């Protein structure tokens, strides 16, 4: 039986500690803060990151170097027969493409799976992959599942401020000024590609209502088959906004009593960098095996 190692990156929200407990290798994503390089959950903690944002430091995301990826795969293959790497969606990062090119050097022993996930949906996929490894499934079976199920998810994020979208050049200063003046909170959406504007509101209370109404449409629409088979989960994520996230979990459990709410996590720093603190997110995602009960 081939020994298979699941690899992901810190965009999944899986910490180094959690990764070790799962038997998953977590690649830390690099950041530059005022020109100095840091690594998520290695030399840059969650609290430090938001302290830097509060100080209005120059914070930017980066990708693992080609050398780092190649060396990591080389080291992991010393004790494993094959690797399955589940990175952040290629629609949001170039890491997937870089890793795919590096994987070609390893004679089909490294498999980079672009299943279009990010944050809590990516984390769910990693848990499912671990479950399949533990069930002694083959690499081919695991890859097929991850790709066949890649579209069965959606994630919505409500931002508290437009400052960081403006800082990243994603909206104009004038739009940010007007939005903040009228206390507009945009809701962004992704089902695998780049985050797109979904709706706007003025309070988190309204944002939660909008997201829950959208979940109801999806449960009765494109995800109906999976809902009827009890294969869906809901998760909540946030950026330095844990109390609001815990309240949102209660609301979701009351609204959708037949769906497990599995994670209440911090959004990865790669996402947080572009949206800022106090954001609130929720995702609906398939979990065919109750793998997130691990």
C-alpha atoms as an extended CHARMM CRD file, in Angstrom:
* protein
*
       294  EXT
         1         1  UNK       CA              0.0000000000        0.0000000000        0.0000000000  PROA      1               0.0000000000
         2         2  UNK       CA              1.3780000000        3.3800000000       -1.0520000000  PROA      2               0.0000000000
         3         3  UNK       CA              2.1210000000        5.7790000000        1.8140000000  PROA      3               0.0000000000
         4         4  UNK       CA              0.3210000000        9.0390000000        0.9810000000  PROA      4               0.0000000000
         5         5  UNK       CA              0.9630000000       12.3960000000        2.6560000000  PROA      5               0.0000000000
         6         6  UNK       CA             -1.5760000000       15.2280000000        2.4650000000  PROA      6               0.0000000000
         7         7  UNK       CA             -0.0340000000       18.6800000000        2.0910000000  PROA      7               0.0000000000
         8         8  UNK       CA             -1.8130000000       22.0240000000        2.2250000000  PROA      8               0.0000000000
         9         9  UNK       CA             -0.8890000000       25.6250000000        3.0140000000  PROA      9               0.0000000000
        10        10  UNK       CA             -1.7850000000       28.0650000000        5.7520000000  PROA      10              0.0000000000
        11        11  UNK       CA             -4.4340000000       29.6240000000        3.5000000000  PROA      11              0.0000000000
        12        12  UNK       CA             -6.5780000000       26.7140000000        4.6780000000  PROA      12              0.0000000000
        13        13  UNK       CA             -6.6170000000       28.1320000000        8.1950000000  PROA      13              0.0000000000
        14        14  UNK       CA             -5.0000000000       24.9370000000        9.4850000000  PROA      14              0.0000000000
        15        15  UNK       CA             -2.3300000000       25.8490000000       12.0280000000  PROA      15              0.0000000000
        16        16  UNK       CA              1.0230000000       24.1280000000       12.3140000000  PROA      16              0.0000000000
        17        17  UNK       CA             -0.1700000000       22.4630000000       15.5390000000  PROA      17              0.0000000000
        18        18  UNK       CA             -3.4220000000       21.2520000000       13.9790000000  PROA      18              0.0000000000
        19        19  UNK       CA             -1.5660000000       20.0200000000       10.9140000000  PROA      19              0.0000000000
        20        20  UNK       CA              0.7270000000       17.8670000000       13.0460000000  PROA      20              0.0000000000
        21        21  UNK       CA             -2.2700000000       16.4160000000       14.8720000000  PROA      21              0.0000000000
        22        22  UNK       CA             -3.9270000000       15.5720000000       11.5430000000  PROA      22              0.0000000000
        23        23  UNK       CA             -0.7630000000       14.2200000000        9.9830000000  PROA      23              0.0000000000
        24        24  UNK       CA             -0.8590000000       16.9930000000        7.3790000000  PROA      24              0.0000000000
        25        25  UNK       CA              2.0920000000       19.1280000000        6.3180000000  PROA      25              0.0000000000
        26        26  UNK       CA              1.1230000000       22.8160000000        6.2850000000  PROA      26              0.0000000000
        27        27  UNK       CA              3.1940000000       25.1350000000        4.0700000000  PROA      27              0.0000000000
        28        28  UNK       CA              3.3960000000       28.5550000000        5.7860000000  PROA      28              0.0000000000
        29        29  UNK       CA              2.5370000000       31.4340000000        3.4630000000  PROA      29              0.0000000000
        30        30  UNK       CA              5.0890000000       34.2650000000        3.3610000000  PROA      30              0.0000000000
        31        31  UNK       CA              4.3600000000       37.9390000000        3.9920000000  PROA      31              0.0000000000
        32        32  UNK       CA              6.3120000000       41.1430000000        3.7530000000  PROA      32              0.0000000000
        33        33  UNK       CA              5.8080000000       43.6990000000        6.5240000000  PROA      33              0.0000000000
        34        34  UNK       CA              7.6580000000       46.9630000000        5.9680000000  PROA      34              0.0000000000
        35        35  UNK       CA              9.9960000000       45.0680000000        3.6640000000  PROA      35              0.0000000000
        36        36  UNK       CA             10.7940000000       42.2400000000        6.1060000000  PROA      36              0.0000000000
        37        37  UNK       CA              9.7470000000       38.6650000000        5.2880000000  PROA      37              0.0000000000
        38        38  UNK       CA              7.6000000000       36.6830000000        7.7360000000  PROA      38              0.0000000000
        39        39  UNK       CA              5.9280000000       33.2710000000        7.6260000000  PROA      39              0.0000000000
        40        40  UNK       CA              2.3780000000       32.6860000000        8.8160000000  PROA      40              0.0000000000
        41        41  UNK       CA              2.2070000000       30.7940000000       12.1270000000  PROA      41              0.0000000000
        42        42  UNK       CA              6.0090000000       30.4480000000       12.1220000000  PROA      42              0.0000000000
        43        43  UNK       CA              7.5000000000       33.9220000000       12.5660000000  PROA      43              0.0000000000
        44        44  UNK       CA              4.2160000000       35.8390000000       12.2770000000  PROA      44              0.0000000000
        45        45  UNK       CA              1.3750000000       35.1650000000       14.6950000000  PROA      45              0.0000000000
        46        46  UNK       CA             -2.2530000000       36.1190000000       14.1880000000  PROA      46              0.0000000000
        47        47  UNK       CA             -2.1050000000       38.8290000000       16.8490000000  PROA      47              0.0000000000
        48        48  UNK       CA              1.1550000000       40.2510000000       15.4890000000  PROA      48              0.0000000000
        49        49  UNK       CA             -0.3420000000       40.4630000000       12.0280000000  PROA      49              0.0000000000
        50        50  UNK       CA             -3.3240000000       42.5290000000       13.1880000000  PROA      50              0.0000000000
        51        51  UNK       CA             -1.0500000000       44.7010000000       15.2980000000  PROA      51              0.0000000000
        52        52  UNK       CA              0.8590000000       45.4990000000       12.1070000000  PROA      52              0.0000000000
        53        53  UNK       CA             -2.4170000000       46.3530000000       10.3450000000  PROA      53              0.0000000000
        54        54  UNK       CA             -3.4390000000       48.6060000000       13.2350000000  PROA      54              0.0000000000
        55        55  UNK       CA             -0.1030000000       50.4130000000       12.9290000000  PROA      55              0.0000000000
        56        56  UNK       CA             -0.8170000000       50.9010000000        9.2170000000  PROA      56              0.0000000000
        57        57  UNK       CA              2.3350000000       48.9860000000        8.3100000000  PROA      57              0.0000000000
        58        58  UNK       CA              3.0560000000       48.1360000000        4.6930000000  PROA      58              0.0000000000
        59        59  UNK       CA              1.8030000000       44.5190000000        4.6050000000  PROA      59              0.0000000000
        60        60  UNK       CA              1.7240000000       42.4120000000        1.4520000000  PROA      60              0.0000000000
        61        61  UNK       CA              1.2430000000       38.7570000000        0.5760000000  PROA      61              0.0000000000
        62        62  UNK       CA              3.7160000000       36.6020000000       -1.2830000000  PROA      62              0.0000000000
        63        63  UNK       CA              4.1310000000       33.0130000000       -2.4930000000  PROA      63              0.0000000000
        64        64  UNK       CA              6.4100000000       30.2350000000       -1.2890000000  PROA      64              0.0000000000
        65        65  UNK       CA              9.5880000000       30.2720000000       -3.3470000000  PROA      65              0.0000000000
        66        66  UNK       CA             10.1500000000       27.6730000000       -6.0280000000  PROA      66              0.0000000000
        67        67  UNK       CA             13.1980000000       26.4880000000       -4.0770000000  PROA      67              0.0000000000
        68        68  UNK       CA             11.1740000000       26.1010000000       -0.8740000000  PROA      68              0.0000000000
        69        69  UNK       CA              8.4490000000       24.0760000000       -2.6210000000  PROA      69              0.0000000000
        70        70  UNK       CA             10.9760000000       21.8020000000       -4.3180000000  PROA      70              0.0000000000
        71        71  UNK       CA             12.9090000000       21.2390000000       -1.0940000000  PROA      71              0.0000000000
        72        72  UNK       CA              9.7010000000       20.5920000000        0.8790000000  PROA      72              0.0000000000
        73        73  UNK       CA              8.4740000000       18.0060000000       -1.6230000000  PROA      73              0.0000000000
        74        74  UNK       CA             11.9260000000       16.3820000000       -1.6650000000  PROA      74              0.0000000000
        75        75  UNK       CA             12.0390000000       16.1100000000        2.1260000000  PROA      75              0.0000000000
        76        76  UNK       CA              8.5010000000       14.7580000000        2.4380000000  PROA      76              0.0000000000
        77        77  UNK       CA              9.1090000000       12.1160000000       -0.2130000000  PROA      77              0.0000000000
        78        78  UNK       CA             11.9390000000       10.6520000000        1.8680000000  PROA      78              0.0000000000
        79        79  UNK       CA              9.2920000000        9.1630000000        4.1680000000  PROA      79              0.0000000000
        80        80  UNK       CA              6.2640000000        9.0050000000        1.8450000000  PROA      80              0.0000000000
        81        81  UNK       CA              5.5620000000        7.3930000000       -1.5070000000  PROA      81              0.0000000000
        82        82  UNK       CA              3.2810000000       10.1250000000       -2.8550000000  PROA      82              0.0000000000
        83        83  UNK       CA              2.0880000000       13.6190000000       -1.9210000000  PROA      83              0.0000000000
        84        84  UNK       CA             -1.2920000000       15.2240000000       -2.5310000000  PROA      84              0.0000000000
        85        85  UNK       CA             -0.9950000000       19.0020000000       -2.2370000000  PROA      85              0.0000000000
        86        86  UNK       CA             -4.2490000000       20.9510000000       -1.8010000000  PROA      86              0.0000000000
        87        87  UNK       CA             -3.3330000000       24.6370000000       -2.2170000000  PROA      87              0.0000000000
        88        88  UNK       CA             -5.4220000000       27.7820000000       -2.2870000000  PROA      88              0.0000000000
        89        89  UNK       CA             -7.5620000000       28.0620000000       -5.4290000000  PROA      89              0.0000000000
        90        90  UNK       CA             -5.6320000000       29.0380000000       -8.5680000000  PROA      90              0.0000000000
        91        91  UNK       CA             -8.2370000000       31.7750000000       -8.9920000000  PROA      91              0.0000000000
        92        92  UNK       CA             -6.8040000000       33.5240000000       -5.9390000000  PROA      92              0.0000000000
        93        93  UNK       CA             -3.1010000000       32.7160000000       -5.9650000000  PROA      93              0.0000000000
        94        94  UNK       CA             -0.2820000000       31.7390000000       -8.3030000000  PROA      94              0.0000000000
        95        95  UNK       CA              1.0440000000       29.1750000000       -5.8050000000  PROA      95              0.0000000000
        96        96  UNK       CA             -0.9670000000       26.3920000000       -7.4280000000  PROA      96              0.0000000000
        97        97  UNK       CA              0.6200000000       26.9960000000      -10.8120000000  PROA      97              0.0000000000
        98        98  UNK       CA              4.1350000000       27.1990000000       -9.3520000000  PROA      98              0.0000000000
        99        99  UNK       CA              3.6410000000       23.9780000000       -7.4210000000  PROA      99              0.0000000000
       100       100  UNK       CA              2.2720000000       22.2240000000      -10.4940000000  PROA      100             0.0000000000
       101       101  UNK       CA              5.4240000000       23.0830000000      -12.4340000000  PROA      101             0.0000000000
       102       102  UNK       CA              7.6520000000       21.8970000000       -9.5930000000  PROA      102             0.0000000000
       103       103  UNK       CA              5.6470000000       18.6570000000       -9.2660000000  PROA      103             0.0000000000
       104       104  UNK       CA              6.6710000000       17.6640000000      -12.7860000000  PROA      104             0.0000000000
       105       105  UNK       CA             10.1960000000       17.0190000000      -11.4660000000  PROA      105             0.0000000000
       106       106  UNK       CA              9.0360000000       14.2190000000       -9.1780000000  PROA      106             0.0000000000
       107       107  UNK       CA              7.9470000000       11.5230000000      -11.6400000000  PROA      107             0.0000000000
       108       108  UNK       CA              4.2310000000       11.6250000000      -10.8000000000  PROA      108             0.0000000000
       109       109  UNK       CA              4.8140000000       11.3120000000       -7.0630000000  PROA      109             0.0000000000
       110       110  UNK       CA              3.5650000000       14.8410000000       -6.2820000000  PROA      110             0.0000000000
       111       111  UNK       CA             -0.0410000000       15.6580000000       -7.1890000000  PROA      111             0.0000000000
       112       112  UNK       CA             -1.1830000000       19.2790000000       -7.0210000000  PROA      112             0.0000000000
       113       113  UNK       CA             -4.9760000000       19.4120000000       -6.8190000000  PROA      113             0.0000000000
       114       114  UNK       CA             -6.6720000000       22.6560000000       -7.7570000000  PROA      114             0.0000000000
       115       115  UNK       CA            -10.0930000000       22.0130000000       -6.2710000000  PROA      115             0.0000000000
       116       116  UNK       CA            -10.9180000000       25.7200000000       -6.1380000000  PROA      116             0.0000000000
       117       117  UNK       CA            -11.0480000000       26.0940000000       -2.3600000000  PROA      117             0.0000000000
       118       118  UNK       CA            -10.0210000000       28.7900000000        0.1130000000  PROA      118             0.0000000000
       119       119  UNK       CA            -10.0530000000       29.1320000000        3.8990000000  PROA      119             0.0000000000
       120       120  UNK       CA            -12.6970000000       27.0010000000        5.6340000000  PROA      120             0.0000000000
       121       121  UNK       CA            -13.7450000000       25.2680000000        2.3980000000  PROA      121             0.0000000000
       122       122  UNK       CA            -10.1070000000       24.3730000000        1.7170000000  PROA      122             0.0000000000
       123       123  UNK       CA             -9.8230000000       23.1060000000        5.2810000000  PROA      123             0.0000000000
       124       124  UNK       CA            -12.8560000000       20.8710000000        4.7890000000  PROA      124             0.0000000000
       125       125  UNK       CA            -11.2790000000       19.3850000000        1.6580000000  PROA      125             0.0000000000
       126       126  UNK       CA             -8.0880000000       18.6360000000        3.5890000000  PROA      126             0.0000000000
       127       127  UNK       CA            -10.0620000000       16.8310000000        6.3000000000  PROA      127             0.0000000000
       128       128  UNK       CA            -11.8500000000       14.8080000000        3.6280000000  PROA      128             0.0000000000
       129       129  UNK       CA             -8.5320000000       13.8930000000        1.9980000000  PROA      129             0.0000000000
       130       130  UNK       CA             -7.1400000000       12.7690000000        5.3730000000  PROA      130             0.0000000000
       131       131  UNK       CA            -10.2280000000       10.6190000000        5.8780000000  PROA      131             0.0000000000
       132       132  UNK       CA             -9.7340000000        8.9760000000        2.4960000000  PROA      132             0.0000000000
       133       133  UNK       CA             -6.0730000000        8.2860000000        3.2500000000  PROA      133             0.0000000000
       134       134  UNK       CA             -7.1010000000        6.6700000000        6.5280000000  PROA      134             0.0000000000
       135       135  UNK       CA             -9.6060000000        4.5530000000        4.6000000000  PROA      135             0.0000000000
       136       136  UNK       CA             -6.7040000000        3.2830000000        2.4680000000  PROA      136             0.0000000000
       137       137  UNK       CA             -8.0160000000        4.8390000000       -0.7130000000  PROA      137             0.0000000000
       138       138  UNK       CA             -5.6210000000        5.1210000000       -3.6060000000  PROA      138             0.0000000000
       139       139  UNK       CA             -4.1550000000        8.4030000000       -4.8240000000  PROA      139             0.0000000000
       140       140  UNK       CA             -6.3390000000        8.1390000000       -7.9180000000  PROA      140             0.0000000000
       141       141  UNK       CA             -9.4810000000        7.6940000000       -5.8220000000  PROA      141             0.0000000000
       142       142  UNK       CA             -8.6270000000       10.6310000000       -3.5700000000  PROA      142             0.0000000000
       143       143  UNK       CA             -7.8500000000       12.9310000000       -6.4920000000  PROA      143             0.0000000000
       144       144  UNK       CA            -11.0590000000       11.9440000000       -8.2630000000  PROA      144             0.0000000000
       145       145  UNK       CA            -13.1250000000       12.7500000000       -5.1890000000  PROA      145             0.0000000000
       146       146  UNK       CA            -11.4350000000       16.1210000000       -4.6210000000  PROA      146             0.0000000000
       147       147  UNK       CA            -11.9910000000       17.1680000000       -8.2380000000  PROA      147             0.0000000000
       148       148  UNK       CA            -15.5230000000       15.7730000000       -8.5190000000  PROA      148             0.0000000000
       149       149  UNK       CA            -16.5890000000       17.6770000000       -5.3880000000  PROA      149             0.0000000000
       150       150  UNK       CA            -14.7120000000       20.9180000000       -6.0070000000  PROA      150             0.0000000000
       151       151  UNK       CA            -17.7800000000       22.9510000000       -7.0370000000  PROA      151             0.0000000000
       152       152  UNK       CA            -19.9200000000       21.9530000000       -4.0750000000  PROA      152             0.0000000000
       153       153  UNK       CA            -19.1450000000       24.9510000000       -1.9150000000  PROA      153             0.0000000000
       154       154  UNK       CA            -19.6010000000       28.6980000000       -1.6510000000  PROA      154             0.0000000000
       155       155  UNK       CA            -18.2280000000       31.3210000000        0.7170000000  PROA      155             0.0000000000
       156       156  UNK       CA            -19.4430000000       34.8310000000        1.5740000000  PROA      156             0.0000000000
       157       157  UNK       CA            -17.4730000000       37.5100000000        3.4210000000  PROA      157             0.0000000000
       158       158  UNK       CA            -18.8320000000       40.7680000000        4.8310000000  PROA      158             0.0000000000
       159       159  UNK       CA            -16.1870000000       43.4870000000        5.2550000000  PROA      159             0.0000000000
       160       160  UNK       CA            -16.2560000000       45.9960000000        8.0630000000  PROA      160             0.0000000000
       161       161  UNK       CA            -14.1520000000       48.5710000000        6.1970000000  PROA      161             0.0000000000
       162       162  UNK       CA            -13.1890000000       49.4480000000        2.6390000000  PROA      162             0.0000000000
       163       163  UNK       CA             -9.7580000000       50.6910000000        3.7010000000  PROA      163             0.0000000000
       164       164  UNK       CA             -7.8710000000       47.5750000000        2.7070000000  PROA      164             0.0000000000
       165       165  UNK       CA             -9.5980000000       47.1420000000       -0.6370000000  PROA      165             0.0000000000
       166       166  UNK       CA             -8.5340000000       50.6990000000       -1.3940000000  PROA      166             0.0000000000
       167       167  UNK       CA             -5.0180000000       50.0640000000       -0.1220000000  PROA      167             0.0000000000
       168       168  UNK       CA             -4.7070000000       47.0520000000       -2.4000000000  PROA      168             0.0000000000
       169       169  UNK       CA             -5.9480000000       49.0150000000       -5.4010000000  PROA      169             0.0000000000
       170       170  UNK       CA             -9.1710000000       47.0030000000       -5.6820000000  PROA      170             0.0000000000
       171       171  UNK       CA            -11.3950000000       50.0830000000       -5.3790000000  PROA      171             0.0000000000
       172       172  UNK       CA            -10.7210000000       53.7600000000       -5.9400000000  PROA      172             0.0000000000
       173       173  UNK       CA            -10.0660000000       56.1630000000       -3.0390000000  PROA      173             0.0000000000
       174       174  UNK       CA            -13.2730000000       58.0130000000       -3.9430000000  PROA      174             0.0000000000
       175       175  UNK       CA            -15.3470000000       54.8260000000       -3.7480000000  PROA      175             0.0000000000
       176       176  UNK       CA            -13.7550000000       53.9440000000       -0.4100000000  PROA      176             0.0000000000
       177       177  UNK       CA            -14.4300000000       57.4250000000        0.9540000000  PROA      177             0.0000000000
       178       178  UNK       CA            -18.1040000000       57.3110000000       -0.0280000000  PROA      178             0.0000000000
       179       179  UNK       CA            -18.5060000000       53.7560000000        1.2040000000  PROA      179             0.0000000000
       180       180  UNK       CA            -17.0230000000       54.5290000000        4.6050000000  PROA      180             0.0000000000
       181       181  UNK       CA            -18.9860000000       57.7810000000        4.8210000000  PROA      181             0.0000000000
       182       182  UNK       CA            -22.2700000000       55.9120000000        4.3620000000  PROA      182             0.0000000000
       183       183  UNK       CA            -21.0600000000       52.9330000000        6.4140000000  PROA      183             0.0000000000
       184       184  UNK       CA            -21.4190000000       50.5440000000        3.4950000000  PROA      184             0.0000000000
       185       185  UNK       CA            -20.3460000000       46.9690000000        4.1960000000  PROA      185             0.0000000000
       186       186  UNK       CA            -19.7650000000       44.9830000000        0.9930000000  PROA      186             0.0000000000
       187       187  UNK       CA            -20.4570000000       41.2510000000        0.9050000000  PROA      187             0.0000000000
       188       188  UNK       CA            -18.0390000000       39.3450000000       -1.3110000000  PROA      188             0.0000000000
       189       189  UNK       CA            -18.6300000000       35.9110000000       -2.8140000000  PROA      189             0.0000000000
       190       190  UNK       CA            -16.4460000000       33.1400000000       -4.1790000000  PROA      190             0.0000000000
       191       191  UNK       CA            -17.1160000000       29.6230000000       -5.3990000000  PROA      191             0.0000000000
       192       192  UNK       CA            -13.5410000000       29.0540000000       -6.4770000000  PROA      192             0.0000000000
       193       193  UNK       CA            -12.4760000000       32.0700000000       -8.4810000000  PROA      193             0.0000000000
       194       194  UNK       CA            -11.5700000000       35.5510000000       -7.3340000000  PROA      194             0.0000000000
       195       195  UNK       CA            -13.8900000000       37.1260000000       -4.7850000000  PROA      195             0.0000000000
       196       196  UNK       CA            -16.6200000000       39.1890000000       -6.4280000000  PROA      196             0.0000000000
       197       197  UNK       CA            -19.0820000000       41.7390000000       -5.0630000000  PROA      197             0.0000000000
       198       198  UNK       CA            -22.3140000000       39.9860000000       -4.1050000000  PROA      198             0.0000000000
       199       199  UNK       CA            -24.2910000000       42.5770000000       -2.1480000000  PROA      199             0.0000000000
       200       200  UNK       CA            -23.9830000000       45.5350000000        0.2040000000  PROA      200             0.0000000000
       201       201  UNK       CA            -25.4940000000       46.3770000000        3.5770000000  PROA      201             0.0000000000
       202       202  UNK       CA            -24.9030000000       48.7000000000        6.5280000000  PROA      202             0.0000000000
       203       203  UNK       CA            -24.8490000000       46.3180000000        9.4960000000  PROA      203             0.0000000000
       204       204  UNK       CA            -23.5870000000       42.8480000000       10.3000000000  PROA      204             0.0000000000
       205       205  UNK       CA            -27.1260000000       41.9430000000       11.3470000000  PROA      205             0.0000000000
       206       206  UNK       CA            -28.3230000000       42.5990000000        7.8110000000  PROA      206             0.0000000000
       207       207  UNK       CA            -25.2620000000       40.8940000000        6.3130000000  PROA      207             0.0000000000
       208       208  UNK       CA            -26.0140000000       37.7300000000        8.2430000000  PROA      208             0.0000000000
       209       209  UNK       CA            -29.6130000000       37.7840000000        7.0560000000  PROA      209             0.0000000000
       210       210  UNK       CA            -28.5050000000       38.2000000000        3.4360000000  PROA      210             0.0000000000
       211       211  UNK       CA            -26.0330000000       35.3130000000        3.6990000000  PROA      211             0.0000000000
       212       212  UNK       CA            -28.5520000000       33.0060000000        5.3820000000  PROA      212             0.0000000000
       213       213  UNK       CA            -31.1720000000       33.8160000000        2.7500000000  PROA      213             0.0000000000
       214       214  UNK       CA            -28.6120000000       32.9680000000        0.0710000000  PROA      214             0.0000000000
       215       215  UNK       CA            -27.7970000000       29.6800000000        1.7950000000  PROA      215             0.0000000000
       216       216  UNK       CA            -31.5070000000       28.8210000000        1.7370000000  PROA      216             0.0000000000
       217       217  UNK       CA            -31.5860000000       29.4480000000       -2.0180000000  PROA      217             0.0000000000
       218       218  UNK       CA            -28.5350000000       27.2380000000       -2.5320000000  PROA      218             0.0000000000
       219       219  UNK       CA            -29.8920000000       24.4650000000       -0.3260000000  PROA      219             0.0000000000
       220       220  UNK       CA            -33.1130000000       24.4620000000       -2.3200000000  PROA      220             0.0000000000
       221       221  UNK       CA            -31.2810000000       24.9260000000       -5.6060000000  PROA      221             0.0000000000
       222       222  UNK       CA            -27.8080000000       23.8860000000       -6.7140000000  PROA      222             0.0000000000
       223       223  UNK       CA            -26.9920000000       22.0210000000       -3.4770000000  PROA      223             0.0000000000
       224       224  UNK       CA            -30.4000000000       20.4010000000       -2.9680000000  PROA      224             0.0000000000
       225       225  UNK       CA            -29.1980000000       16.8780000000       -3.8160000000  PROA      225             0.0000000000
       226       226  UNK       CA            -26.4260000000       17.0510000000       -1.2220000000  PROA      226             0.0000000000
       227       227  UNK       CA            -28.6620000000       18.6390000000        1.4140000000  PROA      227             0.0000000000
       228       228  UNK       CA            -31.2100000000       15.8410000000        1.0690000000  PROA      228             0.0000000000
       229       229  UNK       CA            -28.3990000000       13.3130000000        1.5770000000  PROA      229             0.0000000000
       230       230  UNK       CA            -27.1120000000       15.1610000000        4.6850000000  PROA      230             0.0000000000
       231       231  UNK       CA            -23.7560000000       15.8100000000        3.0260000000  PROA      231             0.0000000000
       232       232  UNK       CA            -23.4980000000       19.5600000000        3.6380000000  PROA      232             0.0000000000
       233       233  UNK       CA            -21.7660000000       21.4810000000        6.3950000000  PROA      233             0.0000000000
       234       234  UNK       CA            -21.6700000000       25.1470000000        7.3270000000  PROA      234             0.0000000000
       235       235  UNK       CA            -18.6640000000       26.9670000000        8.7570000000  PROA      235             0.0000000000
       236       236  UNK       CA            -17.9850000000       30.4860000000       10.0050000000  PROA      236             0.0000000000
       237       237  UNK       CA            -14.7870000000       32.5030000000        9.7370000000  PROA      237             0.0000000000
       238       238  UNK       CA            -13.6820000000       35.9720000000       10.7690000000  PROA      238             0.0000000000
       239       239  UNK       CA            -10.8140000000       38.4170000000       10.9910000000  PROA      239             0.0000000000
       240       240  UNK       CA            -10.2900000000       39.3880000000       14.6390000000  PROA      240             0.0000000000
       241       241  UNK       CA            -14.0480000000       39.2280000000       15.1890000000  PROA      241             0.0000000000
       242       242  UNK       CA            -14.5470000000       36.0030000000       17.1260000000  PROA      242             0.0000000000
       243       243  UNK       CA            -17.5280000000       37.0490000000       19.2390000000  PROA      243             0.0000000000
       244       244  UNK       CA            -19.5450000000       38.0860000000       16.1840000000  PROA      244             0.0000000000
       245       245  UNK       CA            -18.5610000000       34.8040000000       14.5240000000  PROA      245             0.0000000000
       246       246  UNK       CA            -19.7720000000       32.7640000000       17.5090000000  PROA      246             0.0000000000
       247       247  UNK       CA            -23.0760000000       34.6370000000       17.4620000000  PROA      247             0.0000000000
       248       248  UNK       CA            -23.3710000000       33.9520000000       13.7340000000  PROA      248             0.0000000000
       249       249  UNK       CA            -22.8360000000       30.2460000000       14.4010000000  PROA      249             0.0000000000
       250       250  UNK       CA            -25.8140000000       30.2830000000       16.7890000000  PROA      250             0.0000000000
       251       251  UNK       CA            -27.9460000000       32.0090000000       14.1570000000  PROA      251             0.0000000000
       252       252  UNK       CA            -26.9400000000       29.4820000000       11.4990000000  PROA      252             0.0000000000
       253       253  UNK       CA            -27.6300000000       26.4920000000       13.7530000000  PROA      253             0.0000000000
       254       254  UNK       CA            -31.0730000000       27.8640000000       14.5490000000  PROA      254             0.0000000000
       255       255  UNK       CA            -31.8370000000       28.5700000000       10.8730000000  PROA      255             0.0000000000
       256       256  UNK       CA            -30.4090000000       25.2870000000        9.5450000000  PROA      256             0.0000000000
       257       257  UNK       CA            -30.8240000000       22.6570000000       12.2810000000  PROA      257             0.0000000000
       258       258  UNK       CA            -30.2780000000       19.7880000000        9.8470000000  PROA      258             0.0000000000
       259       259  UNK       CA            -26.8070000000       20.9530000000        8.7520000000  PROA      259             0.0000000000
       260       260  UNK       CA            -23.7220000000       20.5590000000       10.9330000000  PROA      260             0.0000000000
       261       261  UNK       CA            -21.8480000000       23.7670000000       11.7230000000  PROA      261             0.0000000000
       262       262  UNK       CA            -18.2840000000       22.5020000000       11.9630000000  PROA      262             0.0000000000
       263       263  UNK       CA            -15.6810000000       25.2880000000       12.0560000000  PROA      263             0.0000000000
       264       264  UNK       CA            -15.5180000000       28.7260000000       13.6230000000  PROA      264             0.0000000000
       265       265  UNK       CA            -12.0840000000       29.8160000000       12.4510000000  PROA      265             0.0000000000
       266       266  UNK       CA             -9.9800000000       32.8350000000       11.7520000000  PROA      266             0.0000000000
       267       267  UNK       CA             -9.6550000000       33.6410000000        8.0630000000  PROA      267             0.0000000000
       268       268  UNK       CA             -6.1550000000       33.0480000000        6.7530000000  PROA      268             0.0000000000
       269       269  UNK       CA             -3.7950000000       35.9980000000        6.8880000000  PROA      269             0.0000000000
       270       270  UNK       CA             -3.5520000000       35.9920000000        3.0770000000  PROA      270             0.0000000000
       271       271  UNK       CA             -7.2530000000       36.8310000000        2.9270000000  PROA      271             0.0000000000
       272       272  UNK       CA             -7.1420000000       39.1000000000        5.9830000000  PROA      272             0.0000000000
       273       273  UNK       CA             -4.4220000000       41.2040000000        4.3760000000  PROA      273             0.0000000000
       274       274  UNK       CA             -6.8320000000       42.3200000000        1.6620000000  PROA      274             0.0000000000
       275       275  UNK       CA            -10.0130000000       42.7590000000        3.6970000000  PROA      275             0.0000000000
       276       276  UNK       CA             -8.8180000000       43.9850000000        7.0860000000  PROA      276             0.0000000000
       277       277  UNK       CA            -10.0750000000       43.2830000000       10.6270000000  PROA      277             0.0000000000
       278       278  UNK       CA            -13.6330000000       42.6900000000       11.8410000000  PROA      278             0.0000000000
       279       279  UNK       CA            -14.7570000000       40.8490000000        8.6890000000  PROA      279             0.0000000000
       280       280  UNK       CA            -17.2850000000       38.0320000000        9.0180000000  PROA      280             0.0000000000
       281       281  UNK       CA            -17.6290000000       35.0470000000        6.6870000000  PROA      281             0.0000000000
       282       282  UNK       CA            -19.6870000000       31.8950000000        6.2650000000  PROA      282             0.0000000000
       283       283  UNK       CA            -19.3560000000       28.9670000000        3.9130000000  PROA      283             0.0000000000
       284       284  UNK       CA            -21.4730000000       26.0180000000        2.8630000000  PROA      284             0.0000000000
       285       285  UNK       CA            -19.5200000000       22.9670000000        1.7740000000  PROA      285             0.0000000000
       286       286  UNK       CA            -19.8190000000       19.2450000000        1.0890000000  PROA      286             0.0000000000
       287       287  UNK       CA            -18.3720000000       16.7530000000        3.5680000000  PROA      287             0.0000000000
       288       288  UNK       CA            -19.3150000000       13.3500000000        2.2350000000  PROA      288             0.0000000000
       289       289  UNK       CA            -17.8020000000       11.3520000000        5.1020000000  PROA      289             0.0000000000
       290       290  UNK       CA            -18.3290000000       13.5110000000        8.1910000000  PROA      290             0.0000000000
       291       291  UNK       CA            -14.5600000000       13.8840000000        8.0110000000  PROA      291             0.0000000000
       292       292  UNK       CA            -14.7430000000       17.1500000000        9.9220000000  PROA      292             0.0000000000
       293       293  UNK       CA            -15.7720000000       15.1740000000       13.0140000000  PROA      293             0.0000000000
       294       294  UNK       CA            -12.1590000000       14.0090000000       13.3090000000  PROA      294             0.0000000000
